[in-house]
mmCIF file of C-alpha atoms in Angstrom:
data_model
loop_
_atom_site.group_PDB
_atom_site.id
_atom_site.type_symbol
_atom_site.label_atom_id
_atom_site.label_comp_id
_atom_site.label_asym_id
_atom_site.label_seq_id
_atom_site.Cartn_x
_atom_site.Cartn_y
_atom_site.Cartn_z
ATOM 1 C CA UNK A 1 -54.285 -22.739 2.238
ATOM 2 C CA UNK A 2 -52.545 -21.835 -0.730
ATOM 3 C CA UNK A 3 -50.652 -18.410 -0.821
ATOM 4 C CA UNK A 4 -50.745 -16.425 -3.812
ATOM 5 C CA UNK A 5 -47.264 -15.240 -3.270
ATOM 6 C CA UNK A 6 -46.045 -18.380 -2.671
ATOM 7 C CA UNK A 7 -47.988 -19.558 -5.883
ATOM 8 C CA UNK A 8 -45.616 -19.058 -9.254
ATOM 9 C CA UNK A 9 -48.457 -19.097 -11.500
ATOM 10 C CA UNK A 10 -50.293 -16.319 -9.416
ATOM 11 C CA UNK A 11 -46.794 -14.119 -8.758
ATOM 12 C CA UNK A 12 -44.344 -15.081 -11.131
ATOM 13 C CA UNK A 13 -43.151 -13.732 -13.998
ATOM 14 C CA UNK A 14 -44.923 -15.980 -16.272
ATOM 15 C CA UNK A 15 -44.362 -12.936 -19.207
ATOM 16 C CA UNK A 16 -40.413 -14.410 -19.204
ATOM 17 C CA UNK A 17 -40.761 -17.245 -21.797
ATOM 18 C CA UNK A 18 -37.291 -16.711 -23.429
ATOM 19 C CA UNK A 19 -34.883 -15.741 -21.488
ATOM 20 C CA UNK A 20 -32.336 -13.931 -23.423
ATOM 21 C CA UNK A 21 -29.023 -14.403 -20.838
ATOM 22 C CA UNK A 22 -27.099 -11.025 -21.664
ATOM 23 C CA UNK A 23 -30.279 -8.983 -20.597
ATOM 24 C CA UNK A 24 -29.341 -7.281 -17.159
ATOM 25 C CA UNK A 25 -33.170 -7.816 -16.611
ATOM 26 C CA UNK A 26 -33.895 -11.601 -17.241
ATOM 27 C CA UNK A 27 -30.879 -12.288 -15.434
ATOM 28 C CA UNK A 28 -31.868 -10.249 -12.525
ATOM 29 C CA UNK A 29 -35.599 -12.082 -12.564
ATOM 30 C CA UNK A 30 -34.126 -15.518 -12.791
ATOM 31 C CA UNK A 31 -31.643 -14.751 -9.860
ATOM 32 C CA UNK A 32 -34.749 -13.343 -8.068
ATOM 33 C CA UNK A 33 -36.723 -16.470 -8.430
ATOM 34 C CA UNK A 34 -34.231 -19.237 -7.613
ATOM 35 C CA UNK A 35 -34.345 -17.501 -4.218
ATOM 36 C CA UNK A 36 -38.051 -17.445 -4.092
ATOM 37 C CA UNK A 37 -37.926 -21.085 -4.734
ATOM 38 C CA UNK A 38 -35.677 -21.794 -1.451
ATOM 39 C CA UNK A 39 -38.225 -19.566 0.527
ATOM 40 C CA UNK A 40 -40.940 -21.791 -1.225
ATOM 41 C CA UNK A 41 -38.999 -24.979 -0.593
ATOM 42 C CA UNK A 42 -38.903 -24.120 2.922
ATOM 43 C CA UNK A 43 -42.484 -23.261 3.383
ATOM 44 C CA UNK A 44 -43.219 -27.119 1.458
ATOM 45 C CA UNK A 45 -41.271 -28.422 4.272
ATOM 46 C CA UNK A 46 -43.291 -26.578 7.113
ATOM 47 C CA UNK A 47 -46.366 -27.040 5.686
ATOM 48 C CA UNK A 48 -45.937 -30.462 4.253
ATOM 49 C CA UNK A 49 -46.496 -30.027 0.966
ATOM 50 C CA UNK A 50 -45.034 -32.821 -1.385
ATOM 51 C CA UNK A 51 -45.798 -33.755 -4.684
ATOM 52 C CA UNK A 52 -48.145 -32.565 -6.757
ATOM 53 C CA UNK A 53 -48.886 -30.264 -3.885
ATOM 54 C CA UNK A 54 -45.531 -28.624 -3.232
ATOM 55 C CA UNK A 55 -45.599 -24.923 -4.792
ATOM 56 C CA UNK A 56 -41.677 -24.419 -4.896
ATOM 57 C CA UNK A 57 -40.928 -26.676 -8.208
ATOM 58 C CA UNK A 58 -42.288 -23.852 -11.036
ATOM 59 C CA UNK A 59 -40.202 -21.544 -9.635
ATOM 60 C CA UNK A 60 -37.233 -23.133 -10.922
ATOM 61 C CA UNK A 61 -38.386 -25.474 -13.506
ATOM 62 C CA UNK A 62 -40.009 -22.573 -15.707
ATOM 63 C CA UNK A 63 -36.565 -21.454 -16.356
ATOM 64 C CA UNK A 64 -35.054 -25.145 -16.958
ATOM 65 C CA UNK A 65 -32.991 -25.526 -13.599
ATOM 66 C CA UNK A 66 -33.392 -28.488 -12.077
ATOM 67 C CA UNK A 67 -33.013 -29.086 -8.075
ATOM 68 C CA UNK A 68 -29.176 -30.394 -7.192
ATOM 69 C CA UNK A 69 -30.005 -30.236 -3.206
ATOM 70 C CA UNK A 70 -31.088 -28.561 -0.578
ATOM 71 C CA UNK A 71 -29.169 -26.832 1.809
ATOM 72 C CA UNK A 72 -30.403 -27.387 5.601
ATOM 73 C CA UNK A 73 -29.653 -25.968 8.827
ATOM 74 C CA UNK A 74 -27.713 -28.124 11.537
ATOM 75 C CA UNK A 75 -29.505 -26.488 14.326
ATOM 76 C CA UNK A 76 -33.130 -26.201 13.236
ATOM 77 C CA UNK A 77 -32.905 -28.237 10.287
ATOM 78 C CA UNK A 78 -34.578 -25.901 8.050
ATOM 79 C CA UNK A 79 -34.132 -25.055 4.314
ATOM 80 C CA UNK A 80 -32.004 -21.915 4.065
ATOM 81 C CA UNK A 81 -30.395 -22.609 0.551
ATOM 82 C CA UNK A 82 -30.681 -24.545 -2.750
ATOM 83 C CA UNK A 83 -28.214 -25.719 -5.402
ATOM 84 C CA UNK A 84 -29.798 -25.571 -8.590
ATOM 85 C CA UNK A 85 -28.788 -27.147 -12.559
ATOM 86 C CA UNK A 86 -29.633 -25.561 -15.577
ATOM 87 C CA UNK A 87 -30.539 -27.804 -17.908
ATOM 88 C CA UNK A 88 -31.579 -26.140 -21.073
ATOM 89 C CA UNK A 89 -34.009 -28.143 -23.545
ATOM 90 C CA UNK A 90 -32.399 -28.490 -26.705
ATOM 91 C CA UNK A 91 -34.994 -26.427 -28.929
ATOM 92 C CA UNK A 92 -33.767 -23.526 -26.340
ATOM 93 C CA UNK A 93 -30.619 -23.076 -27.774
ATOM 94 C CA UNK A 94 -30.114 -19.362 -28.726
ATOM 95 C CA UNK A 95 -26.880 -17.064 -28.711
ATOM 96 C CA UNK A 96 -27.105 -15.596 -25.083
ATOM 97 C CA UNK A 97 -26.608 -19.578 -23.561
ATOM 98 C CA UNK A 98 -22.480 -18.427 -23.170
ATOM 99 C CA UNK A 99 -23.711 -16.010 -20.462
ATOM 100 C CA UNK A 100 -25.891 -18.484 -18.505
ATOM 101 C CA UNK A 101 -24.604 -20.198 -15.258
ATOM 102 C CA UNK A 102 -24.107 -24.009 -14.652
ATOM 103 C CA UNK A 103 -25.263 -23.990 -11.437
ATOM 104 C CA UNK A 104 -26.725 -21.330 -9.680
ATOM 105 C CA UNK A 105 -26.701 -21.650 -5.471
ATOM 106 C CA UNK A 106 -29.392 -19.342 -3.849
ATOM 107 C CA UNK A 107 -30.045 -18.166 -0.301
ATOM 108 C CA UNK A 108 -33.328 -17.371 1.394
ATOM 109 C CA UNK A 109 -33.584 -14.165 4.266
ATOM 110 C CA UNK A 110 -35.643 -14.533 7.394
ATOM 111 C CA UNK A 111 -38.980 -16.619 7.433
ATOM 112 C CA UNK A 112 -41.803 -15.017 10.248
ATOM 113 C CA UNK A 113 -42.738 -18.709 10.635
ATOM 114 C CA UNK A 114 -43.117 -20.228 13.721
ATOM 115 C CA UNK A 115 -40.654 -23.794 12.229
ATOM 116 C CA UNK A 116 -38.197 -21.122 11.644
ATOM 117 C CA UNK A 117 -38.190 -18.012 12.524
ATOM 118 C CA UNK A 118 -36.104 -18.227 16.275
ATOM 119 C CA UNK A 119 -32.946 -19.284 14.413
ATOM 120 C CA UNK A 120 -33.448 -16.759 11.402
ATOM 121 C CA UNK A 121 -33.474 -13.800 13.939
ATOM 122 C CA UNK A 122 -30.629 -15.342 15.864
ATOM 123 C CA UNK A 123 -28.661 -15.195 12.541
ATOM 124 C CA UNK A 124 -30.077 -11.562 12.017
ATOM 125 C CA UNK A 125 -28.421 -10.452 15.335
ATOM 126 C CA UNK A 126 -25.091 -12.333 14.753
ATOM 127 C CA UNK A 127 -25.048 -10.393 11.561
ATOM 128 C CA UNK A 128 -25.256 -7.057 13.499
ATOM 129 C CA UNK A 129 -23.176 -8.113 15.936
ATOM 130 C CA UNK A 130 -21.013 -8.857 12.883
ATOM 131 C CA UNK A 131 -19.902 -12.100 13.699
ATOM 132 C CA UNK A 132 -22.088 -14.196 10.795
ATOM 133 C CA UNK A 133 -18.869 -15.695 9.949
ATOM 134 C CA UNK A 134 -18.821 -17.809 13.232
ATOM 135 C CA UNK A 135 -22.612 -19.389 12.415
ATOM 136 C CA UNK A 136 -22.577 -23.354 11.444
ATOM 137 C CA UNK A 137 -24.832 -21.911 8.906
ATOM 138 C CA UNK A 138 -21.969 -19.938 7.359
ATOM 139 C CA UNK A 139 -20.177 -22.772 7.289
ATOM 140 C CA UNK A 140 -22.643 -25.467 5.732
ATOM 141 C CA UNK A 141 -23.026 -22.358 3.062
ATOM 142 C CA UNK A 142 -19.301 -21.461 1.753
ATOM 143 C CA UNK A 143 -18.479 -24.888 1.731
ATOM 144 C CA UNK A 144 -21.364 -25.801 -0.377
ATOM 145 C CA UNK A 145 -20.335 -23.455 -2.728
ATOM 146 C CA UNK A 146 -16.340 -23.913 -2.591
ATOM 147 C CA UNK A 147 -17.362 -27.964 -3.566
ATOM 148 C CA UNK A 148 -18.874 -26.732 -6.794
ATOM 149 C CA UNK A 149 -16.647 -24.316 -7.336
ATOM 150 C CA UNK A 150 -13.966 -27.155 -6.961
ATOM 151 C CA UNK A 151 -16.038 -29.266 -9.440
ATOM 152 C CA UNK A 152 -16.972 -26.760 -12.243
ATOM 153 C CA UNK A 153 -15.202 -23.482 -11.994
ATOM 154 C CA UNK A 154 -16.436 -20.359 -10.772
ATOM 155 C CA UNK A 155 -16.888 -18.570 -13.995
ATOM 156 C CA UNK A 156 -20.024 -21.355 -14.133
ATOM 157 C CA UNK A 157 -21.398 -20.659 -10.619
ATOM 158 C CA UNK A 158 -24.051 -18.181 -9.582
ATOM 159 C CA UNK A 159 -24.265 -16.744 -5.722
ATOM 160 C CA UNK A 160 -28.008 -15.172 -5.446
ATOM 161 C CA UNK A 161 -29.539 -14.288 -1.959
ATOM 162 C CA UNK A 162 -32.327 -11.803 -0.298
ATOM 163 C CA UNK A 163 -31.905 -10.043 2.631
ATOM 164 C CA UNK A 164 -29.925 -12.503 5.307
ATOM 165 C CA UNK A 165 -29.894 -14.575 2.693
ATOM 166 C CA UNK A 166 -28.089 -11.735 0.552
ATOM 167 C CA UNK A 167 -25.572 -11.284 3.624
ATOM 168 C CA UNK A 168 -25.075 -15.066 3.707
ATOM 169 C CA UNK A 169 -24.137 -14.937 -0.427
ATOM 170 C CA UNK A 170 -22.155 -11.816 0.419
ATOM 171 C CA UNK A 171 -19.919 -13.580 3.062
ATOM 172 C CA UNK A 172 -19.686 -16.330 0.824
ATOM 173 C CA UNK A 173 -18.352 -14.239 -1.890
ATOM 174 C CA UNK A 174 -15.997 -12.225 0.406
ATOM 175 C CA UNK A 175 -14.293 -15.514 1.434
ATOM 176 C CA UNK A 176 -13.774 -17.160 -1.864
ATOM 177 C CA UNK A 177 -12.675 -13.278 -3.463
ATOM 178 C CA UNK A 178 -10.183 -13.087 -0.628
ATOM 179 C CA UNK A 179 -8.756 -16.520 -2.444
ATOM 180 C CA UNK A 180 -8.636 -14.927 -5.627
ATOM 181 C CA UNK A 181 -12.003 -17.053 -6.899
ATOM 182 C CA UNK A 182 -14.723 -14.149 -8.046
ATOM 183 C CA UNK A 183 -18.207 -15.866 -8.563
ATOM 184 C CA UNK A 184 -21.451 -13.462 -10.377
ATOM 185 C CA UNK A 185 -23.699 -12.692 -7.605
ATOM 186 C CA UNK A 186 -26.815 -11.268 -7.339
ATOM 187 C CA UNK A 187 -27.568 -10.141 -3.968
ATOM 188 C CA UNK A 188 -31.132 -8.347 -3.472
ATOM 189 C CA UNK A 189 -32.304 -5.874 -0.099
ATOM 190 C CA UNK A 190 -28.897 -6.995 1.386
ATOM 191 C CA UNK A 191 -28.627 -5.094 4.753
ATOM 192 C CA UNK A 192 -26.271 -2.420 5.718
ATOM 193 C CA UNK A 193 -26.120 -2.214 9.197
ATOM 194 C CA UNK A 194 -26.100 2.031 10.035
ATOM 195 C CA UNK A 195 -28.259 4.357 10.978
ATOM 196 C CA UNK A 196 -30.695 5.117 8.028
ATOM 197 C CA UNK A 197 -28.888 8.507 7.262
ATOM 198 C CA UNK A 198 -30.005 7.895 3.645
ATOM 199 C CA UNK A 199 -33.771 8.996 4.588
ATOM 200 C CA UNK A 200 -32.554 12.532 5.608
ATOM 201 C CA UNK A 201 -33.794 14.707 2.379
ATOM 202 C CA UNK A 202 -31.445 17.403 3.118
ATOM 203 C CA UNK A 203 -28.492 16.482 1.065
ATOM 204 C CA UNK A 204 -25.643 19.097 2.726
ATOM 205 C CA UNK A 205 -27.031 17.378 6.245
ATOM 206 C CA UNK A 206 -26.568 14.018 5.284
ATOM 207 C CA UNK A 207 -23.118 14.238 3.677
ATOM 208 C CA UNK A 208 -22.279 16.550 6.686
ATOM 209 C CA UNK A 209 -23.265 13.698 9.040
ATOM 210 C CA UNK A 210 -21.379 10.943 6.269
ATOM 211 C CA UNK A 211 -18.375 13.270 6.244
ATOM 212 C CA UNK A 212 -18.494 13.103 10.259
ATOM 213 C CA UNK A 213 -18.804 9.787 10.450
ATOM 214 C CA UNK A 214 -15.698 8.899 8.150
ATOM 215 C CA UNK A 215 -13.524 11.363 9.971
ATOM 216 C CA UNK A 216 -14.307 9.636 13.102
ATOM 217 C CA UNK A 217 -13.805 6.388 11.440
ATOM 218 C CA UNK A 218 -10.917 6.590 9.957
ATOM 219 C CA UNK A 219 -9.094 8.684 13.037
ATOM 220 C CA UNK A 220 -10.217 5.391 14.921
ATOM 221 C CA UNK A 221 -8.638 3.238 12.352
ATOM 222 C CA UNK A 222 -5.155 4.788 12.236
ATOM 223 C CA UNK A 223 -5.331 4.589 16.415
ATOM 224 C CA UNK A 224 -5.869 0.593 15.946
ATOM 225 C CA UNK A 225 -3.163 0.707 13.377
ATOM 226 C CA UNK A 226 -0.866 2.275 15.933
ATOM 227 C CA UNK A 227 -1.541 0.114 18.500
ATOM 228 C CA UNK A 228 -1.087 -2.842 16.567
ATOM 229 C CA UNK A 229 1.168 -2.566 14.139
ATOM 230 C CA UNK A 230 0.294 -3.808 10.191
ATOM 231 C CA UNK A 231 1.835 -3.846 6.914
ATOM 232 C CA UNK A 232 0.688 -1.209 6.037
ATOM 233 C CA UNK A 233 1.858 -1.746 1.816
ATOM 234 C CA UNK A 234 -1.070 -4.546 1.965
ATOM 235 C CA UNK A 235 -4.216 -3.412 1.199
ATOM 236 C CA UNK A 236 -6.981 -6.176 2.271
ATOM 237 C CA UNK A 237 -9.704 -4.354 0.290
ATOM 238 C CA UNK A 238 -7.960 -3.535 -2.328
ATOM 239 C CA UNK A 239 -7.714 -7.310 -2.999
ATOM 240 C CA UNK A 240 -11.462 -7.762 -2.744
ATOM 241 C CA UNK A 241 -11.621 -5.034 -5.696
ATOM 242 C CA UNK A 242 -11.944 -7.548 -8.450
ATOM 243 C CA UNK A 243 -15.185 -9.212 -6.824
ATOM 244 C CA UNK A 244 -18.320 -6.918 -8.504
ATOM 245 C CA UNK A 245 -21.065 -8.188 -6.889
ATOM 246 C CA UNK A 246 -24.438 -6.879 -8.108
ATOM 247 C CA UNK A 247 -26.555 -4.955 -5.563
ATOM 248 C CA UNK A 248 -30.227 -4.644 -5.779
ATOM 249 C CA UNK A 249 -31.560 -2.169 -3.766
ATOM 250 C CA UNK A 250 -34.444 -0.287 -3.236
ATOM 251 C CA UNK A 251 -34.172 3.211 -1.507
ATOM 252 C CA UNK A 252 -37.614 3.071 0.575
ATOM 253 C CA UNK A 253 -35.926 -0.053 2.256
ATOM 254 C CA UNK A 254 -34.431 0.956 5.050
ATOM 255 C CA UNK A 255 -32.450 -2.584 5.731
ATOM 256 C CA UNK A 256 -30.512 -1.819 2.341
ATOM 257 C CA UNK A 257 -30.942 1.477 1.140
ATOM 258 C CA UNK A 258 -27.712 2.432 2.823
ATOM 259 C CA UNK A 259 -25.657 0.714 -0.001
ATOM 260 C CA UNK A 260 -26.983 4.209 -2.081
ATOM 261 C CA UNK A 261 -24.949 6.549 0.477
ATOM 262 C CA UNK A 262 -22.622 4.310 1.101
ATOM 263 C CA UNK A 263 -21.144 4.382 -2.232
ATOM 264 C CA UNK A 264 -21.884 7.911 -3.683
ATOM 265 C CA UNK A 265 -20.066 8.901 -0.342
ATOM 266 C CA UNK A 266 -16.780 7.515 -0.987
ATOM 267 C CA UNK A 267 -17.152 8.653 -4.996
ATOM 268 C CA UNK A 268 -17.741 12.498 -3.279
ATOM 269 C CA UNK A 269 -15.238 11.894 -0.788
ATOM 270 C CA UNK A 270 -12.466 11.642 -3.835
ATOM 271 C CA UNK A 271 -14.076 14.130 -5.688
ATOM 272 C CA UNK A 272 -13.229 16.841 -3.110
ATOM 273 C CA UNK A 273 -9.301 15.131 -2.183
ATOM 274 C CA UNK A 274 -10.398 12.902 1.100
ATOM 275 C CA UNK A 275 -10.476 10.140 -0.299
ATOM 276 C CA UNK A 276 -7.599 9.097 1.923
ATOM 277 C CA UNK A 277 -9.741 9.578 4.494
ATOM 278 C CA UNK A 278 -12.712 7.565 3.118
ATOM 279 C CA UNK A 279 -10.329 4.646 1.639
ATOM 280 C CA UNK A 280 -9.995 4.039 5.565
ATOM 281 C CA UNK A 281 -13.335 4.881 6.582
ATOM 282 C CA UNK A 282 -14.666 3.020 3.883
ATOM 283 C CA UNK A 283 -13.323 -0.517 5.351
ATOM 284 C CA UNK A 284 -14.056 -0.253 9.006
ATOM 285 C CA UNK A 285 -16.976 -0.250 11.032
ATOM 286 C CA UNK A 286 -17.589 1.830 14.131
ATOM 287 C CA UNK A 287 -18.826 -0.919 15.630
ATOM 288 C CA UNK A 288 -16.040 -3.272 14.613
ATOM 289 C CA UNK A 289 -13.961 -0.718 15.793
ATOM 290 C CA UNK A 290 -15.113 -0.993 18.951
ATOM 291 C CA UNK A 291 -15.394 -4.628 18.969
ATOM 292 C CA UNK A 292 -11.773 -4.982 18.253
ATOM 293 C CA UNK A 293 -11.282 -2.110 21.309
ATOM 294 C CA UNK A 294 -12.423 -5.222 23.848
ATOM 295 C CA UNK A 295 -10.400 -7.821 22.444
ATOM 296 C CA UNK A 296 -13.626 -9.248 20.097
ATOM 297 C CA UNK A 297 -13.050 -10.509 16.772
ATOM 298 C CA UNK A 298 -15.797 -9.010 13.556
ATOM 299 C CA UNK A 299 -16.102 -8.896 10.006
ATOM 300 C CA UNK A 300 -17.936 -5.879 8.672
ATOM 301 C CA UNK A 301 -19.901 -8.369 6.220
ATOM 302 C CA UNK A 302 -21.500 -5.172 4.648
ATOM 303 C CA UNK A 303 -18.598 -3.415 3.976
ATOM 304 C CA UNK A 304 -17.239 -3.929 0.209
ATOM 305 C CA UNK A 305 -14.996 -2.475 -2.465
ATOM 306 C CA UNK A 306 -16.500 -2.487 -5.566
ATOM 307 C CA UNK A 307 -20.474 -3.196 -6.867
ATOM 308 C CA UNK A 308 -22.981 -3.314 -9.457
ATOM 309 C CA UNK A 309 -25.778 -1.209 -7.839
ATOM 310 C CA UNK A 310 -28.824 -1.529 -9.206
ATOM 311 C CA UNK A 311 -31.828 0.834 -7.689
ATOM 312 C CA UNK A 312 -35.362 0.404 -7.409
ATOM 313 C CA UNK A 313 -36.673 3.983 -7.910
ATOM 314 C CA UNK A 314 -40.368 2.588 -8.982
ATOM 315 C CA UNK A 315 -43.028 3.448 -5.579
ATOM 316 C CA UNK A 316 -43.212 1.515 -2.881
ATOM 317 C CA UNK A 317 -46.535 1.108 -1.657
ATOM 318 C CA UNK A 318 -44.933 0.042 1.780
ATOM 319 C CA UNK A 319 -41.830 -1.381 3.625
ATOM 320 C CA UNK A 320 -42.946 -4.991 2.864
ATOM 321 C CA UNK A 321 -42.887 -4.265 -1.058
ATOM 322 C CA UNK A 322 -39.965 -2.050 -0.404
ATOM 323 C CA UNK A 323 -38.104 -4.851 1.192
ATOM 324 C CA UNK A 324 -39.621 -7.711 -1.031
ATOM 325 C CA UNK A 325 -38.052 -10.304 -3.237
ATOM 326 C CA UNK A 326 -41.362 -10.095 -5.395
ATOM 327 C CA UNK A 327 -40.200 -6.532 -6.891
ATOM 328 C CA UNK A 328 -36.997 -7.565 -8.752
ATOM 329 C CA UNK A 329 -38.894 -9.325 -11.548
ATOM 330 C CA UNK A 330 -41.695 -7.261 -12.098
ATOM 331 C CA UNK A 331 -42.609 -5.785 -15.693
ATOM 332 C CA UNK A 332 -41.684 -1.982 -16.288
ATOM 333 C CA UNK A 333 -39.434 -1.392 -13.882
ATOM 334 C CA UNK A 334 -38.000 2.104 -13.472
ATOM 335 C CA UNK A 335 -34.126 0.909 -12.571
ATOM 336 C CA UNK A 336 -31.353 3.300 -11.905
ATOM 337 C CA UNK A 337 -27.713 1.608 -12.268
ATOM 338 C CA UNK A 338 -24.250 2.569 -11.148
ATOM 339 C CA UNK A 339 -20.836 0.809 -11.126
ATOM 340 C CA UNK A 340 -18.614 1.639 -8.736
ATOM 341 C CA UNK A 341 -14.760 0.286 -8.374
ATOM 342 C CA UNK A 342 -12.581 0.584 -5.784
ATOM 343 C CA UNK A 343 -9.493 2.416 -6.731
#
């Protein structure tokens, strides 16, 4: 039976006839819905919709992208990603077309579908664990994106991905900024693996908790450091600085409402002269940390230098809306945004 929310012409924004590609808004919507279309593509594929029948096509086709490939799973051959075109009509042209992408490569999050859903929560706990960078699905992804990279350029390319699918664009990004290559990214609900310290109301307990946990942190840091000697003139996340990925985020999500503390943390921490202590802190994981204690290698995927946080401050009505790729293009939203950069 056919879903309304999987249905564009029941959910999507059918109000965004002309895009306009310098709005921060149409941008975001398109982003949004080139990752509802993998989800969509995905549920064609377990529900064998083709043709006329399949329900993922408007999603990208409204907006003039056409569908490069799929990108499928090794283990459980699912559709986790897409590699889209845009392909503009010619009676589209308008001045914003300098800001649109070439090719846009999009990442769904977990699917509570029976076809799919063992291998989605497996990636879900090797991201926790923080070892998504040693998933075949990892792989399939960043070299997916490093061949069009390779073929157009980054300044054409577009990372967008929800929730593990965010985390998957985020590790993506991460590995291609660490080679000097900095690709737009739009990564919605991505999830910050803490405890959800951002729900406390009281804000002198929650920065007295934050303030804790980075003294902690970074006293654990400088005890790896001293145990294993670094160059310490190199700054690793320094070099990630020039990578401004946008976050969407919505603070009634606990899965990604983190990013808010997070960052208004480390701006507080230099604001009252620690943030020597936070520039550590800010990199490291306790549970990397302790990872790296028994001789296990991690990457603390959700840890990053510098963003374009965008937040979600219109009502929830629950954690499924909260959490939902549905939200981001919505009319009359009430969005909050900061930039931070890593200094």
């Amino acid at each position: 039976m056919e879903s309304e929310r999987e249905s564009f012409n029941l959910s999507g924004p059918l109000h965004l006839t002309y895009v306009l590609w310098d709005n921060a808004y149409h941008r975001m919507s398109v982003a949004a819905c080139l990752v509802q279309g993998v989800y969509i593509l995905e549920r064609d594929r377990q529900e064998n919709r083709e043709g006329s029948n399949a329900l993922a096509p408007p999603w990208w086709t409204f907006f003039h992208f056409q569908l490069l490939r799929p990108l499928v799973d090794d283990v459980d051959s699912s559709i986790f990603g897409a590699i889209y075109e845009f392909r503009p009509s010619a009676s589209q042209s308008n001045d914003t077309l300098y800001r649109s992408p070439r090719y846009v490569i999009a990442f769904r999050g977990t699917l509570t579908k029976s076809h799919s859903v063992s291998r989605d929560i497996e990636l879900d706990i090797h991201f926790i664990k923080q070892g998504l960078h040693q998933t075949s699905r990892s792989e399939i992804a960043i070299q997916a994106v490093r061949n069009t990279v390779a073929t157009v350029g980054d300044s054409n390319v577009w990372l967008a991905g929800h929730s593990l699918g965010s985390a998957m664009a985020m590790l993506t990004g991460k590995t291609l900024a660490k080679n000097g290559i900095f690709i737009e990214s739009f990564l919605f609900n991505p999830p910050f693996v803490s405890a959800p310290i951002e729900r406390i109301k009281d804000e002198r307990v929650k920065h007295g908790i934050r303030l804790a946990g980075s003294v902690i942190t970074a006293g654990l840091t400088i005890a790896m450091q001293a145990k294993k000697p670094k160059d310490i003139s190199v700054d690793p996340f320094a070099a990630l600085a020039a990578w401004v990925p946008g976050l969407f985020v919505n603070p009634s999500d606990h899965i990604c409402s983190e990013y808010i503390g997070y960052f208004e943390h480390r701006r507080k921490m230099d604001e009252i002269g620690a943030g020597v202590i936070e520039r550590l802190a800010t990199q490291n994981s306790l549970g990397g940390l302790l990872m790296s204690v028994f001789g296990k290698e991690s990457e603390p995927l959700h840890l990053i230098p510098s963003a374009s946080l965008t937040v979600n401050v219109t009502p929830s009505r629950d954690f499924k809306e909260a959490h939902g790729i549905h939200q981001w293009w919505k009319p009359d939203l009430r969005l909050e945004h900061k930039l931070y950069n890593y200094k």
